[in-house]
Amino acid sequence: MTTPRRAAVLGGNRIPFARQFGPYAEASNQDMLTAALEGLVARHGLAGERVGEVVAGAVIKHSRDFNLTREAVLGSSLAADTPAYDIQQACGTGLEATILVANKIALGQADSGIAGGVDSASDAPIVVPERLRRKLLRLNRAKTPADRARAALAIRPTDLGIQVPAANEPRTGMSMGEHMAVTAARWGITREAQDELALASHHHLAAAYERGFFDDLMTPYLGLTRDQNLRPDSTIEKLASLRTAFGTGPEATMTAGNSTPLSDGASAVLLGSPEWAEAHGLKPLAWFVDGETAAVDYLSGEEGLLMAPAYAVPRMLARQGMSLQDFDLYEIHEAFASTVLSTLKAWEDPEFCRDRLGLEAPLGAIDRSRLNVNGSSLAAGHPFAATGGRIVATLAKLLHEKGSGARGLVSVCAAGGQGVVAVLEAA
Amino acid sequence: MSVVVETLAGMPSTAPQLARAALTARGRRGSTVPERTLRVEDVRVDRTRLAAYQRLTGYDVGDALPQPYPWVLAFPLQTALMTRPDFPVALPGLVHLENRVTTHRRLDAAEGLTLDVSAGDLRPHRRGRTLGVRIEARVADELVWECDSVYLARGRGTEDAPRGDTPPKLPGGPVVGVWRLPPSLGREYAAVSGDVNPIHLHPLAARAMGFPRHLAHGMWTYARTLAALGRCSLGPSSSRVWFTKPVFLPATVELVRTTGDDGVVLAGLRAHEDPSTTHVVVRVEPHPER
């Protein structure tokens, strides 16, 4: 076995994120992933090249897309002998894909790779009710005309109907927003604090566009050149005027303005060994230092659905001998403004850090001016599996701008009570 | 081909023209094609229609226009040209024999195109007469795409007419695709292309026009084959197609292809049941980026 080497983030590309049923309504996951991949290939001169592997996935996926990433590779200008596979870890998909590719590079099993993700909330698979599905399968395997007639007659008008998939937790029946509302109330996260975070997200993302930050991180798609959800002129008054969407009674604080909208989009990140980068005339932006995943028991109600990153981060910091304050930049995925705020509050809370994390002292507060400095999902939108790639590419470029040695922390919460986190360091 | 340019206010609608074409089909004669170019400026791509076209022809839904797509955009204009009273051949029953397209640079769906259509080059053929139609697409004054089509107007032929160049022989390699084309394909393509020629829609309609059954649109088989060849025709490139035998629907066709050392791709569709029947031959030559 070879000694681990460093894997570098060399670049990234995404298509602008669109709102559900917006300009990408007619595009499939495969179309969007191909577009994001093709833009990455074009920008880094990889046409006709074989990269080690391409790893990506989608959270909402048609059964026909069993080989989604490989199909996108075949539709791109990458060499057709580039292998690919799909993964799915809910909203953690894109970051988990990055960890997988970086690990193979670090182990010498690959010299390069592309990690990505895509999701469409518009082009969703439609599913027939379970009872009807079983009867249709029975009809399909019936051999004689009599069997077929019997199977067909068994279908009752009340069986008919379609089910559009929803972002509900299968075991609790609660939507993600309903889960988050419980957590937000537990941590006493105020409406004002959430709206402020949402506003900052829009303003920061708008400022990043203004200075051309995304010029080499984005390929226009279907007429969009910027994230459709972005509202540069949003104000705290406008956000305060929105009706609450999740939670009930006076404790309800979450609105459409401080929650991410359903979105369509795709992203891809190029990683490679230092040698591969040099051979291809590419400059490492950041090193992939470490990654960690965690899960929490949200079924018992002991912990919130989206709180797993609060557990993953301290485990990773302990392994790296780092403190929470050792970072120049923090990228905490804004599933909801209250997710970010609950996580930060948990890390500051001595009781939580002692009882839940087993720490002698709390992790402490972070410098909020270093948080999501170019905006995050509240402004950009959140096509589930595409968010990890968006964050990794953005952070790698930001760290590169700060200069060698600058460190960044990534934290992404995911359905099923999971969380994926990582550390990057400027090359 | 022609010098008189007539600029129309907008893209004409096809259906009334096709009705007129059917009514005025008989009695069209003459041995010259009027020197006339019809033009429409700033033709915009409807992205929903483009996406439907891309899905039906096997392209990814995206911003780059498939190489045959400007032909679809110009189809109403082409129809308008051919239904003028002084046009010498009848539109209904015309058989598409050949098509040659050059894309000078990647076309983006956001760009407004100026489309020019002209016709000429009436020649004798064994089974009637052939006619050339030329379409040009410009962005501002830059010629970005051009296309020459050859149609056969069936009729009294000229036995010793000079033959056009014969299509290249199909590559003999392994089959790389088998496509089952449903009876509805002609109607589906008509819906996305606006080309509602009855010979593609229904067996009865096709029989009325003298065909045994309805057949797949040549421009569909062409586009589907190009899509199967990957991205080589999305950038600067030339492609040429020969429609050698109609594909009667439903059908199962198989794809064969080969890439030469010079990067030229040769592909063909042949009947799955009888591989000696060649339906379509396509040749794509990628050009260096300008």
CSV table of C-alpha atoms in Angstrom, one decimal, chain B residues 1 6 8 14 21-22 25 27 45 59 65 68 92 118 120 142-143 169-170 196 203 209-210 213 244 272:
chain,number,residue,atom,x,y,z
B,1,MET,CA,-28.8,30.7,-56.1
B,6,GLU,CA,-38.1,39.0,-49.8
B,8,LEU,CA,-41.4,38.4,-44.3
B,14,THR,CA,-47.6,26.0,-41.8
B,21,ALA,CA,-50.2,23.1,-51.3
B,22,ALA,CA,-52.6,20.1,-51.5
B,25,ALA,CA,-50.6,20.4,-56.3
B,27,GLY,CA,-51.0,21.6,-62.7
B,45,VAL,CA,-36.1,29.3,-30.3
B,59,TYR,CA,-30.2,14.7,-27.6
B,65,LEU,CA,-29.0,23.5,-31.1
B,68,PRO,CA,-30.7,19.6,-38.0
B,92,PRO,CA,-47.1,17.0,-51.5
B,118,SER,CA,-34.1,29.6,-51.7
B,120,GLY,CA,-33.2,26.0,-57.6
B,142,GLU,CA,-22.3,36.1,-39.6
B,143,LEU,CA,-23.2,32.9,-41.6
B,169,LYS,CA,-21.0,2.0,-48.3
B,170,LEU,CA,-22.2,1.3,-44.8
B,196,VAL,CA,-47.4,17.5,-40.7
B,203,PRO,CA,-51.1,4.3,-42.8
B,209,MET,CA,-50.3,9.5,-51.3
B,210,GLY,CA,-49.2,6.3,-52.9
B,213,ARG,CA,-47.7,2.5,-45.1
B,244,THR,CA,-31.8,5.5,-49.4
B,272,HIS,CA,-33.0,-5.2,-38.3
